[in-house]
Short mmCIF file of C-alpha atoms and ligand atoms in Angstrom, two decimals:
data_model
loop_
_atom_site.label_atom_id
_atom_site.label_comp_id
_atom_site.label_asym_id
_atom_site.label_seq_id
_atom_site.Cartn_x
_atom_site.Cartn_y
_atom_site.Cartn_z
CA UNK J 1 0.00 0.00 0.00
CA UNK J 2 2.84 2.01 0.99
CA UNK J 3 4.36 1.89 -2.63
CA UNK J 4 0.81 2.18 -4.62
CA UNK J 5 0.92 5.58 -3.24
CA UNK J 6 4.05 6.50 -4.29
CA UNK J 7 3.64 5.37 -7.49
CA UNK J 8 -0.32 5.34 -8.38
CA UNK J 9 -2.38 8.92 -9.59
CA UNK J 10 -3.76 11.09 -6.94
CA UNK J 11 -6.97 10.46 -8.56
CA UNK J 12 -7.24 7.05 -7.29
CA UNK J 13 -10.21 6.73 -4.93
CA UNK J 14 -11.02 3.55 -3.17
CA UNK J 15 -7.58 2.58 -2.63
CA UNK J 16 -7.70 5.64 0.15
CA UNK J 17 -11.01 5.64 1.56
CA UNK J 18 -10.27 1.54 1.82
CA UNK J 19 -6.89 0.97 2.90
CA UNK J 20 -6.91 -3.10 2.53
CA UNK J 21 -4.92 -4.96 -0.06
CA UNK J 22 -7.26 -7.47 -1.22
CA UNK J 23 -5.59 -11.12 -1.44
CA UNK J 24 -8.29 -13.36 -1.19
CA UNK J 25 -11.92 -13.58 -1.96
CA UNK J 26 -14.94 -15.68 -1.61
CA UNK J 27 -18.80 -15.08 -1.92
CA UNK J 28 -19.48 -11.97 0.06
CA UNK J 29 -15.99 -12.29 2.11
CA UNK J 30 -13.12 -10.58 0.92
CA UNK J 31 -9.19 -11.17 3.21
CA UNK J 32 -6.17 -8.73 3.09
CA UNK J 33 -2.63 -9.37 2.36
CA UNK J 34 -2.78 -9.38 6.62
CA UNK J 35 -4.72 -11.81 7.21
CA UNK J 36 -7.45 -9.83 8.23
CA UNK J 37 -11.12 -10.97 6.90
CA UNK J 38 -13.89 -8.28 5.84
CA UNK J 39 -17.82 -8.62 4.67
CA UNK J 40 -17.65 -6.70 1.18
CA UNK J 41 -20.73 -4.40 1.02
CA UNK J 42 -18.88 -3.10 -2.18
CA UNK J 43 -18.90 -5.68 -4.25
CA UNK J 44 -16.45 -4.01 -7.33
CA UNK J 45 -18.73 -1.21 -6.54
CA UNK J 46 -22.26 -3.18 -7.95
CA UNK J 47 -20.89 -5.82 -10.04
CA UNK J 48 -20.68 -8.61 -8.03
CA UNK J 49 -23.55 -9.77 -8.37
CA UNK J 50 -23.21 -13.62 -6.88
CA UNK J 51 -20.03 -12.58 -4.92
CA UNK J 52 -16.39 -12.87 -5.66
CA UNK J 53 -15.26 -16.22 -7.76
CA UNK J 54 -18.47 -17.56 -7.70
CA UNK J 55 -18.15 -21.60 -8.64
CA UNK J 56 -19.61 -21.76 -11.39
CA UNK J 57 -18.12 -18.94 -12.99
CA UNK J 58 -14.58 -20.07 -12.07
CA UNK J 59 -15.43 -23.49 -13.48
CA UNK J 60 -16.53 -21.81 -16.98
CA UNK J 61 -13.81 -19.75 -17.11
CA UNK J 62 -11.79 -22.79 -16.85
CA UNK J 63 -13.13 -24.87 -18.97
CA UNK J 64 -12.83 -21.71 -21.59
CA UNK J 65 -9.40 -21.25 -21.54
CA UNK J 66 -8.58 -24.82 -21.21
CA UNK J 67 -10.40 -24.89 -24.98
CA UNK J 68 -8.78 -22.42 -26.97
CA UNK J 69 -11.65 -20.47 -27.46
CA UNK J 70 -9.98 -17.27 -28.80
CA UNK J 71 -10.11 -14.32 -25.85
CA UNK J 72 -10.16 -11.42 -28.10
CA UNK J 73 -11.96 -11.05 -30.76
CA UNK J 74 -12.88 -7.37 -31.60
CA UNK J 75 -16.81 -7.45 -32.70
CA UNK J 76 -16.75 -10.89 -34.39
CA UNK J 77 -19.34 -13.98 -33.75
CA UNK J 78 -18.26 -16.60 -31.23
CA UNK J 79 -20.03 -18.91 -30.02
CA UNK J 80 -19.62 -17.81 -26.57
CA UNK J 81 -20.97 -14.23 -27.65
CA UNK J 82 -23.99 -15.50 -29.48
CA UNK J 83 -24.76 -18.18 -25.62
CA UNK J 84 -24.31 -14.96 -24.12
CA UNK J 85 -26.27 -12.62 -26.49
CA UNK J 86 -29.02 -15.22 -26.52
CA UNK J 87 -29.27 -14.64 -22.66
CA UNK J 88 -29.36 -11.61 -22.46
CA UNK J 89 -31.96 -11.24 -24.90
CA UNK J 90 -34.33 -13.36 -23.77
CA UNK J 91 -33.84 -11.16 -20.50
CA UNK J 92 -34.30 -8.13 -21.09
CA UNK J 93 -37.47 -5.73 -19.83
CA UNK J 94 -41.01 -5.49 -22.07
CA UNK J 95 -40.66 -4.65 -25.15
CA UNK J 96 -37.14 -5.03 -25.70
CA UNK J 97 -37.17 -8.78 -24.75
CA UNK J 98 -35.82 -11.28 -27.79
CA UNK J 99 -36.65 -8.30 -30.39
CA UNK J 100 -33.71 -5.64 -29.00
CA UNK J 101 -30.60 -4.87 -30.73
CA UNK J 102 -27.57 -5.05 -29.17
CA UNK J 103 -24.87 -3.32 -29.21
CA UNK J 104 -21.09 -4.14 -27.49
CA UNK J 105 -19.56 -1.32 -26.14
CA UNK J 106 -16.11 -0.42 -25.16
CA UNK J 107 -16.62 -2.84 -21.62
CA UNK J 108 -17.11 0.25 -19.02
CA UNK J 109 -20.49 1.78 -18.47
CA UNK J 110 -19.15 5.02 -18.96
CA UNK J 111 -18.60 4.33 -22.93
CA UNK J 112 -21.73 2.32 -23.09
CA UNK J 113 -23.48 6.04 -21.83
CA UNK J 114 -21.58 7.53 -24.92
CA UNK J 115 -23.15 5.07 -26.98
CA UNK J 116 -26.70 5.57 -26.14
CA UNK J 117 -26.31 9.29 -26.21
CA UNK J 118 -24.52 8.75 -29.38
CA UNK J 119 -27.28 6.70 -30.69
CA UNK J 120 -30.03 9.07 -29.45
CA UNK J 121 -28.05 12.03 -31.62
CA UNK J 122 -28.29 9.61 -34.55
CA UNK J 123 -31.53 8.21 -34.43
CA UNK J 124 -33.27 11.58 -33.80
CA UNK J 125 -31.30 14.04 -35.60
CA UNK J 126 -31.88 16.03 -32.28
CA UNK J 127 -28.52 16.73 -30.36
CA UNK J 128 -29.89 17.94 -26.72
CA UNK J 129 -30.21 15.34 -23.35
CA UNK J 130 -32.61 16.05 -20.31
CA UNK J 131 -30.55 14.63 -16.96
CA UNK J 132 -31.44 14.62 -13.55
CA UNK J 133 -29.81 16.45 -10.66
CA UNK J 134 -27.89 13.79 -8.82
CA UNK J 135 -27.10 11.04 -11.70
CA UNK J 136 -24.16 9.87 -12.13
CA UNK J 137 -23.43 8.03 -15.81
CA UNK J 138 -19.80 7.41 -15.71
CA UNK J 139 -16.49 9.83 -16.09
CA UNK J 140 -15.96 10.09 -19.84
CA UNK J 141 -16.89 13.70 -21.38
CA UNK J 142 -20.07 13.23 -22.52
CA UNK J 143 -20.97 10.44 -19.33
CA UNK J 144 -19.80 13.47 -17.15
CA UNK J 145 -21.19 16.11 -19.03
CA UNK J 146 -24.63 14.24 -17.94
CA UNK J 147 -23.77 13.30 -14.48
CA UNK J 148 -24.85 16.14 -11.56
CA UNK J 149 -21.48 16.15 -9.33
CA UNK J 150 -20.14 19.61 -9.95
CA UNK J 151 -16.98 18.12 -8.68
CA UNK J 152 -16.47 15.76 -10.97
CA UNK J 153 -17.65 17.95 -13.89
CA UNK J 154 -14.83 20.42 -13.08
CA UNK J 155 -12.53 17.49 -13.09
CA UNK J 156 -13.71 16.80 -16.50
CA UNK J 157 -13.43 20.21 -17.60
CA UNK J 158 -17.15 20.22 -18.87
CA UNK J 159 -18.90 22.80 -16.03
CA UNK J 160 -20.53 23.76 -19.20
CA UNK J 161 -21.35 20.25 -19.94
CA UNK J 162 -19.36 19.55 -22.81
CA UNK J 163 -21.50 21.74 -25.79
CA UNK J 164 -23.80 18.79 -25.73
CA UNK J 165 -26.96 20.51 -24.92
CA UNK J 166 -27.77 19.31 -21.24
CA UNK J 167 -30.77 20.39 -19.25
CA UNK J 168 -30.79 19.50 -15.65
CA UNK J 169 -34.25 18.92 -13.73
CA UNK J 170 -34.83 18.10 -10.34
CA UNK J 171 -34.99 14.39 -9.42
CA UNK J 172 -37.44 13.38 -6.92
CA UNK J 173 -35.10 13.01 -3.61
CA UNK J 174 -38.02 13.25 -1.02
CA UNK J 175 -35.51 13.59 2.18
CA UNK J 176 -34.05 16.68 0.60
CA UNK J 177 -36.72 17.56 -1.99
CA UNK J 178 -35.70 20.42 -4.38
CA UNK J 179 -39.23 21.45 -4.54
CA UNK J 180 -39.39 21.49 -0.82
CA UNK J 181 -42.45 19.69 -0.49
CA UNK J 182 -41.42 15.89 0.09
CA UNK J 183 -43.40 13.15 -1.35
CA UNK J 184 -45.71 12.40 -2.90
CA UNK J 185 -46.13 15.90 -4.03
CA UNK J 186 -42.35 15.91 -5.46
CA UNK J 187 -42.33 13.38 -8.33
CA UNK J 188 -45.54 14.88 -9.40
CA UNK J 189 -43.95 18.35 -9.78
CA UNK J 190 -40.81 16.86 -11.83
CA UNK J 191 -42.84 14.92 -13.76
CA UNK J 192 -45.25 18.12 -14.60
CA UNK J 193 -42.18 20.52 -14.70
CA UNK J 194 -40.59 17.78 -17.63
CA UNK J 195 -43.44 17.95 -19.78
CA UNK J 196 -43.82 21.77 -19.62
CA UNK J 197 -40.30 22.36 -20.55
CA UNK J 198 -40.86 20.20 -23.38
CA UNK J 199 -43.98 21.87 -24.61
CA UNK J 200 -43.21 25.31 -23.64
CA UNK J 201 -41.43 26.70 -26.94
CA UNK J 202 -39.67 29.32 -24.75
CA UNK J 203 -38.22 27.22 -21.97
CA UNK J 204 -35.36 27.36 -23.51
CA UNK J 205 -35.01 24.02 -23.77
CA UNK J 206 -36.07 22.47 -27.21
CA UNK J 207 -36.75 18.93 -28.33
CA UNK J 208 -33.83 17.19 -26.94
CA UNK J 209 -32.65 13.73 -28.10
CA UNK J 210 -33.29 11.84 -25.26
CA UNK J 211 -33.98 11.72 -21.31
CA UNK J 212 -31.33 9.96 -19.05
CA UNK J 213 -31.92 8.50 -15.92
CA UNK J 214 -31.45 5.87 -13.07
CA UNK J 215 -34.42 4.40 -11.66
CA UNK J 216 -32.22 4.28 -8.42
CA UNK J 217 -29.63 6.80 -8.25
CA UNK J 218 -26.69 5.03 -7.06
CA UNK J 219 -23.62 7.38 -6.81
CA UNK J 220 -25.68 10.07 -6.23
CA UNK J 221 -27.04 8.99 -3.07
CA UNK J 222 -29.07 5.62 -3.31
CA UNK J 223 -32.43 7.31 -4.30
CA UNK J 224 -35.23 5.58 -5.54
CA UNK J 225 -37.39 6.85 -8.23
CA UNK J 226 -41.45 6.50 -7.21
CA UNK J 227 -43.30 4.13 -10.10
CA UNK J 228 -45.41 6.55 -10.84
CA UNK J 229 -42.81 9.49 -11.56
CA UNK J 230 -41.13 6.52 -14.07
CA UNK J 231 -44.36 5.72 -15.35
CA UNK J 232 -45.01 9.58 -16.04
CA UNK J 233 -41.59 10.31 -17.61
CA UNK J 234 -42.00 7.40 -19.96
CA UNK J 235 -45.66 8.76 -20.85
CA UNK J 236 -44.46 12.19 -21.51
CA UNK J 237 -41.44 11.15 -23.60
CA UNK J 238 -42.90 8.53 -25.62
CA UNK J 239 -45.75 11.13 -26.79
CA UNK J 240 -43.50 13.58 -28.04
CA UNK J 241 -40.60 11.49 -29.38
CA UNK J 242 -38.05 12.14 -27.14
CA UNK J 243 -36.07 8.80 -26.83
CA UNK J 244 -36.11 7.42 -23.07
CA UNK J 245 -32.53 6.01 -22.31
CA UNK J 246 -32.37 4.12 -18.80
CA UNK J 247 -28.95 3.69 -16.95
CA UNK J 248 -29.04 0.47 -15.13
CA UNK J 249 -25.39 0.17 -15.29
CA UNK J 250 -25.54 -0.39 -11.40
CA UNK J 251 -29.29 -1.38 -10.90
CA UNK J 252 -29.63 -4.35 -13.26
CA UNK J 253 -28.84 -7.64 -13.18
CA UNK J 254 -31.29 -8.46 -10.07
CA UNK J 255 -29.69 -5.64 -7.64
CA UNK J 256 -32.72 -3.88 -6.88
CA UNK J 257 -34.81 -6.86 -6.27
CA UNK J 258 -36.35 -7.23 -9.91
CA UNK J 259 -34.03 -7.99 -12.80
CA UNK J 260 -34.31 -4.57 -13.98
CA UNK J 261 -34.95 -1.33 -11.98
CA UNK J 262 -37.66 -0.56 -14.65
CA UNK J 263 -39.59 -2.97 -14.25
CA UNK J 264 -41.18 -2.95 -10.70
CA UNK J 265 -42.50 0.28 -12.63
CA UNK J 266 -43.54 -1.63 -15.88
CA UNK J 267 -41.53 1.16 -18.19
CA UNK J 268 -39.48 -0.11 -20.62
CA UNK J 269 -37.27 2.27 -22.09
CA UNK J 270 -36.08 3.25 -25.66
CA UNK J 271 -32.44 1.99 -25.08
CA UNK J 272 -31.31 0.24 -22.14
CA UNK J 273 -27.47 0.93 -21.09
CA UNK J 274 -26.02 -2.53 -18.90
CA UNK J 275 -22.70 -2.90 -17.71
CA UNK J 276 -21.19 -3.70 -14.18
CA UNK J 277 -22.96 -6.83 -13.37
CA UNK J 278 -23.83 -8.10 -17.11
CA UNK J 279 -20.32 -9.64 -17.10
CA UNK J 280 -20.20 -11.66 -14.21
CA UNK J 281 -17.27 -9.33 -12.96
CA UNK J 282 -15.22 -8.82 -15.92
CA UNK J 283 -15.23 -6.25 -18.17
CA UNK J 284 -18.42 -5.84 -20.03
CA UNK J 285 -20.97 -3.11 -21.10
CA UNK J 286 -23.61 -3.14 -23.86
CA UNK J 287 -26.48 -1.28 -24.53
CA UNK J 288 -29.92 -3.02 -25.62
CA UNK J 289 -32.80 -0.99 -27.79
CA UNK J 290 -35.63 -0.89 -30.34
CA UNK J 291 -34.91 -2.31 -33.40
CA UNK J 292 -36.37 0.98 -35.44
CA UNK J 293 -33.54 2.71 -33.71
CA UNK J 294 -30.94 0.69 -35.24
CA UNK J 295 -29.90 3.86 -37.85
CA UNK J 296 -26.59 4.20 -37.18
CA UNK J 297 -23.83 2.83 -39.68
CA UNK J 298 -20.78 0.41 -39.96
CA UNK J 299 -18.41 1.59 -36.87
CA UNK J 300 -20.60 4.47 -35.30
CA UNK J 301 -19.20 3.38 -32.40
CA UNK J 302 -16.73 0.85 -32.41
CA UNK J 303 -13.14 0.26 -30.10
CA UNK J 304 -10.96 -2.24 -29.95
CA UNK J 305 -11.92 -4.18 -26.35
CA UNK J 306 -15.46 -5.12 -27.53
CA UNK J 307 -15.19 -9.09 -27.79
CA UNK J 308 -13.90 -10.58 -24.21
CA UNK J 309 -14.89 -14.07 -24.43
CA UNK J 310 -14.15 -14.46 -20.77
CA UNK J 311 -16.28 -11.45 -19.83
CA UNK J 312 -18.87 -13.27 -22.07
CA UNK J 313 -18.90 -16.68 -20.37
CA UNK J 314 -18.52 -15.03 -16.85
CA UNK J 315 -21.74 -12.84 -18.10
CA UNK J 316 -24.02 -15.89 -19.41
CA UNK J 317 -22.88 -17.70 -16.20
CA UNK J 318 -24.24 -14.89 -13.90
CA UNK J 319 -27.26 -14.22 -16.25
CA UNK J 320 -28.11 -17.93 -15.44
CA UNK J 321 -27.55 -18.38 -11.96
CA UNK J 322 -29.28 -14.85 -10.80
CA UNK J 323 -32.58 -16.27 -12.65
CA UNK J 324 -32.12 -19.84 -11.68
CA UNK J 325 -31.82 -19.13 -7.98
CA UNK J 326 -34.50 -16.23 -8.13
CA UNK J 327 -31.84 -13.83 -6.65
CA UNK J 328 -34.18 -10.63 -7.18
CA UNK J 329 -36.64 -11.91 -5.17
CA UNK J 330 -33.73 -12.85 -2.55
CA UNK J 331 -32.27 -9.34 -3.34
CA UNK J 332 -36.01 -7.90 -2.22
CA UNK J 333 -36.14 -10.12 1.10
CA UNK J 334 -32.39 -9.78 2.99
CA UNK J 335 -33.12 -6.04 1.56
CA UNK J 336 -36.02 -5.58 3.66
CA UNK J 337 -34.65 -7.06 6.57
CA UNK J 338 -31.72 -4.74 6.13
CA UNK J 339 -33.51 -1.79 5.33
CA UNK J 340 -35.20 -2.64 8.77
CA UNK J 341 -32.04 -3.59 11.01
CA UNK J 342 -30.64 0.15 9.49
CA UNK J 343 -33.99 1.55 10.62
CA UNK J 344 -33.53 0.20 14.04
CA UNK J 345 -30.56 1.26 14.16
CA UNK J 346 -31.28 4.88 13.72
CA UNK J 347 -33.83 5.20 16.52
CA UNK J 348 -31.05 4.52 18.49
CA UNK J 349 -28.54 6.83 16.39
CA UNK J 350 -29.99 10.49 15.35
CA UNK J 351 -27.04 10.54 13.12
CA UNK J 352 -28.87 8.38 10.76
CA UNK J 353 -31.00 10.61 9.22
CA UNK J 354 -32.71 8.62 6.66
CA UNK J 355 -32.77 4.74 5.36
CA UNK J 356 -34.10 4.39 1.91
CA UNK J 357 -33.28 1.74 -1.20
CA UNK J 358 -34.52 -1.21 -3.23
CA UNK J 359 -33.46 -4.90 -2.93
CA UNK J 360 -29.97 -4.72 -2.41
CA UNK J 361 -29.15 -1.45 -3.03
CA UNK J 362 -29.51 0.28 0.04
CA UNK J 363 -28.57 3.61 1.39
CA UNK J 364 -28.30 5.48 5.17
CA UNK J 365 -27.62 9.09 5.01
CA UNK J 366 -25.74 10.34 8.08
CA UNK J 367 -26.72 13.84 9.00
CA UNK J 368 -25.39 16.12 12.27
CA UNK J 369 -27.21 14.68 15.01
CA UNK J 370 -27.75 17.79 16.51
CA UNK J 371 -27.95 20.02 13.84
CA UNK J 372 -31.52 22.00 13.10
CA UNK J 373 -34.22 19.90 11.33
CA UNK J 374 -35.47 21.59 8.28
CA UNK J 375 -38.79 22.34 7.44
CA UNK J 376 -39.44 19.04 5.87
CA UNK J 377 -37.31 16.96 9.17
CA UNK J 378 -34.11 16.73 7.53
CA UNK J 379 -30.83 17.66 9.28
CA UNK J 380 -27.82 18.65 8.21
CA UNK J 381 -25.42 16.32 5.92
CA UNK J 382 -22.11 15.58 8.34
CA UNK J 383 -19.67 14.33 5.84
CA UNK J 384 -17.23 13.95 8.56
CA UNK J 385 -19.43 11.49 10.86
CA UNK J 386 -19.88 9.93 7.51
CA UNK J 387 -15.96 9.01 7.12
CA UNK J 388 -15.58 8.44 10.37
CA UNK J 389 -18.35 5.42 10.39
CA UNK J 390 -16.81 3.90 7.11
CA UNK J 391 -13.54 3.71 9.41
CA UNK J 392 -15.18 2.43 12.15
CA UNK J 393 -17.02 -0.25 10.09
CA UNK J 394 -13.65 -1.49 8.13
CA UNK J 395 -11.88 -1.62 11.53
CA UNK J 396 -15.10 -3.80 12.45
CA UNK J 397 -14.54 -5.92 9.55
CA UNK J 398 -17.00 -4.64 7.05
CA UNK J 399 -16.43 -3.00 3.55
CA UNK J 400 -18.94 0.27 2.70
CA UNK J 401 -19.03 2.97 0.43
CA UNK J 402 -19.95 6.33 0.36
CA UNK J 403 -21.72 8.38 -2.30
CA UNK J 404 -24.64 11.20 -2.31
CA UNK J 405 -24.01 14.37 -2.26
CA UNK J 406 -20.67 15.47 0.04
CA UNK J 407 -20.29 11.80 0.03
CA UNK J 408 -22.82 11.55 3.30
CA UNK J 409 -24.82 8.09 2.34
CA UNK J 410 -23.46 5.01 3.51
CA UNK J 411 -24.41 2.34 1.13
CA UNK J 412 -24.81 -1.32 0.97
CA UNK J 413 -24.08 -3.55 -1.97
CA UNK J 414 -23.43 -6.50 -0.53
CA UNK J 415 -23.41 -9.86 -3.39
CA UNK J 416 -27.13 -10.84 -3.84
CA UNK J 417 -25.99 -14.54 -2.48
CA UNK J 418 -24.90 -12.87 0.85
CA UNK J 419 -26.50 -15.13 3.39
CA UNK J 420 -29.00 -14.54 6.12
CA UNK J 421 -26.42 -15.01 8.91
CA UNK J 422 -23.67 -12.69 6.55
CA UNK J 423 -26.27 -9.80 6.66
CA UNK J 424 -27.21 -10.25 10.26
CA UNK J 425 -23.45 -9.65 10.60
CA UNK J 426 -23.52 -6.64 8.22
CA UNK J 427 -26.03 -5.05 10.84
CA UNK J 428 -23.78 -6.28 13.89
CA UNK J 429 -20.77 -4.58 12.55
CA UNK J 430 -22.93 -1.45 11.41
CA UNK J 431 -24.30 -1.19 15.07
CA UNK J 432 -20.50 -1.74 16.51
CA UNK J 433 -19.52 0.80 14.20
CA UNK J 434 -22.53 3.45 15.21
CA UNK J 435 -21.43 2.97 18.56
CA UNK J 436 -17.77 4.00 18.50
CA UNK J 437 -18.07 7.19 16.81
CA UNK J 438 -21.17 7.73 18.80
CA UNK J 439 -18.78 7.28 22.27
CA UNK J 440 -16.28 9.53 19.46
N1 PMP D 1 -23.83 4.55 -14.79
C1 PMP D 1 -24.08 4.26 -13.51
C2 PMP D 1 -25.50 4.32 -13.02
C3 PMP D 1 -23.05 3.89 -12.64
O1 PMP D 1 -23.32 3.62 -11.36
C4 PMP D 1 -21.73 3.83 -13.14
C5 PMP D 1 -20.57 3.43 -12.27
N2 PMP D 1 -20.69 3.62 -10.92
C6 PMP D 1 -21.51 4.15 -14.49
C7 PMP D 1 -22.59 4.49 -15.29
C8 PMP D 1 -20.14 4.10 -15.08
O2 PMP D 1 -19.70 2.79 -15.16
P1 PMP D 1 -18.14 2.49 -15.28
O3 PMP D 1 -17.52 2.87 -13.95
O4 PMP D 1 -18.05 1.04 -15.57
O5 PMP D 1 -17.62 3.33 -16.39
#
């Protein structure tokens, strides 16, 4: 660790906030080069989605390299790719299911984000994107350029986001509501506010391309979007043909306790970005979407790291076992009893100031316990207390991440395998953790 930080960027991230050197890992545990043993509520950051060198994927990725199978092959047919395409397919939400196109992307969501704004551009001949306040979409200039974090748009250079036409709107975060009226009240004003931007010819908006969005904002703070907001955006896009592009780059694959985020609301959107999960932990990101949107031509968007067989077989593998062992459903039930352990937890702690997510994908925001409530009972964010209970939770053996805005939501997502005693442990460590920066 020592040397990584002489020699590795200043930009790296996790490697501070998480000071372990991972040596070993299995299912939802992960062990340092010490020795030491820790409960990964991380999970590669969402993509883990039956844990760390799950059996079965191990065994197929032996089994491919022990046949010669080619590992790289740009954009070209395998067999592996077309078992793996075929899964996917027959996966995917409403409309898109068996009939979608898909398209291999450079294998980060971040480039699959280019794509679908890419594709948007294309298929519309319309150039602007509507994004939400909070999203995050990945760290590449147009991904960025759509993402919220002012920090990370500086970073980029894009303040201005990039010349690609972005509008921000106000996504419905009901614990710190930009409308300040709270739910339910809150996704009916975004919703209403969309549409009249889009109708009125002087908002100053235009027809834009497309609408990007997470059903669950991850990064930004693990906040759920209410059905009927999703149901409304869809509505209001669809009739005027603005192109509907869901990022479940961190939601999919069973994490929120349906296969896709999107469905739970029934929406099914225009072009579906997938990454993270979708290839079983190696690199992999695609995006899925209506055939009639298939405009583009021969190497629109092409690179050269689009064909990883072993991403591919690690990705069919995971498809297979998340639907075969119904881990949504599972992802629904240990996240309710979670959900309900943090809730507990914070009638005992003021510095929890709110417990929200879906499935596994869960989210406490620590606020300044005595800080002044807010007209709508929020306190404070205490970025600081925040830190200080990711320490405390590592030092009791478990791994969490931070995210929201000043990085004040402690977030959970653990492997959807994790077991009933492993989360029972998660909430342990979490209430060991509470404690000791509650004593300071
Ligand atoms: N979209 C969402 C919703 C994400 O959570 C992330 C990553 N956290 C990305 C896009 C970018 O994915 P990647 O880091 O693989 O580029």
């Amino acid at each position: 660790m020592a040397r990584q930080s002489v020699r590795e960027s200043a930009a790296r991230s996790y490697a501070r906030s998480l000071p372990i050197a991972p040596a070993l890992a299995s299912g939802a545990i992960v062990t340092g080069a010490d020795g030491r043993s820790y409960l990964d509520c991380l999970s590669g950051a969402g993509t883990l989605a039956i844990g760390h060198n799950h059996p079965e994927v191990i065994a197929a990725l032996r089994s491919t390299l022990d046949s010669g199978a080619p590992l790289h092959v740009l954009d070209m047919i395998t067999p592996d790719k077309d078992a793996f395409t075929a899964a996917l397919l027959a996966l995917l939400p409403g409309e898109l299911r068996d009939v979608a196109k898909v398209h291999f992307c450079s294998p980060a969501g971040t480039d699959a984000v280019e794509a679908a704004l890419k594709l948007a551009r294309v298929a519309t001949g319309r150039s602007g994107v509507i994004a939400f306040s909070g999203g995050y979409h990945g760290m590449t200039l147009g991904a960025v350029a759509v993402s919220g974090s002012a920090r990370m748009r500086t970073a980029a250079g894009t303040l201005d986001t990039g010349g690609i036409g972005v509008t921000r709107l106000p996504f419905p975060y009901d614990y710190r509501c930009p409308f300040g009226v709270g739910a339910p009240l809150s996704a009916e004003l975004s919703a209403h506010l969309l549409a009249t931007m889009l109708d009125d010819a002087s908002s100053g908006v235009g027809r834009p391309a497309a609408v990007i969005l997470e059903v669950v904002q991850g990064e930004g703070g693990v906040i759920p979007a209410p059905d009927r907001w999703l149901r409304a955006v869809r509505e209001v896009t669809a009739e005027r043909g603005v192109l509907l592009i869901v990022d479940e780059v961190q939601t999919g694959i069973g994490r929120t306790g349906t296969f896709w985020a999107c469905e739970r609301a029934g929406v099914t959107p225009d072009i579906l970005v997938a990454a993270k999960a979708v290839g079983g932990g190696l690199p992999l990101a695609v995006i899925a979407y209506r055939p009639a949107l298939d405009v583009w031509s021969p190497g629109d968007h092409t690179g050269t790291f689009r064909g990883n067989t072993l991403a591919m077989v690690a990705g069919r593998v995971t498809l297979e076992v998340v639907t075969r062992q119904r881990l949504p459903e599972r992802a629904a039930r240990v996240g309710a009893v979670l959900v309900e352990g943090l809730r507990s937890l914070a009638r005992r702690h003021t510095m929890i100031g709110d417990v929200r997510g879906r499935g596994l994908m869960i989210g406490a925001e620590i606020v300044d316990p005595v800080g002044d409530v807010d007209e709508l009972g929020a306190r404070p964010a205490a970025p600081l207390l925040a830190a200080a209970l990711r320490t405390a939770a590592l030092r009791n053996g478990l791994i969490v991440e931070l995210g929201g805005r000043a990085d004040t939501v402690l977030r959970l997502l653990p492997p959807l395998t994790i077991t009933d005693a492993e989360a029972q442990l998660v909430l342990d460590r979490l209430a060991a953790a509470c404690a000791e920066v509650t004593a300071g």
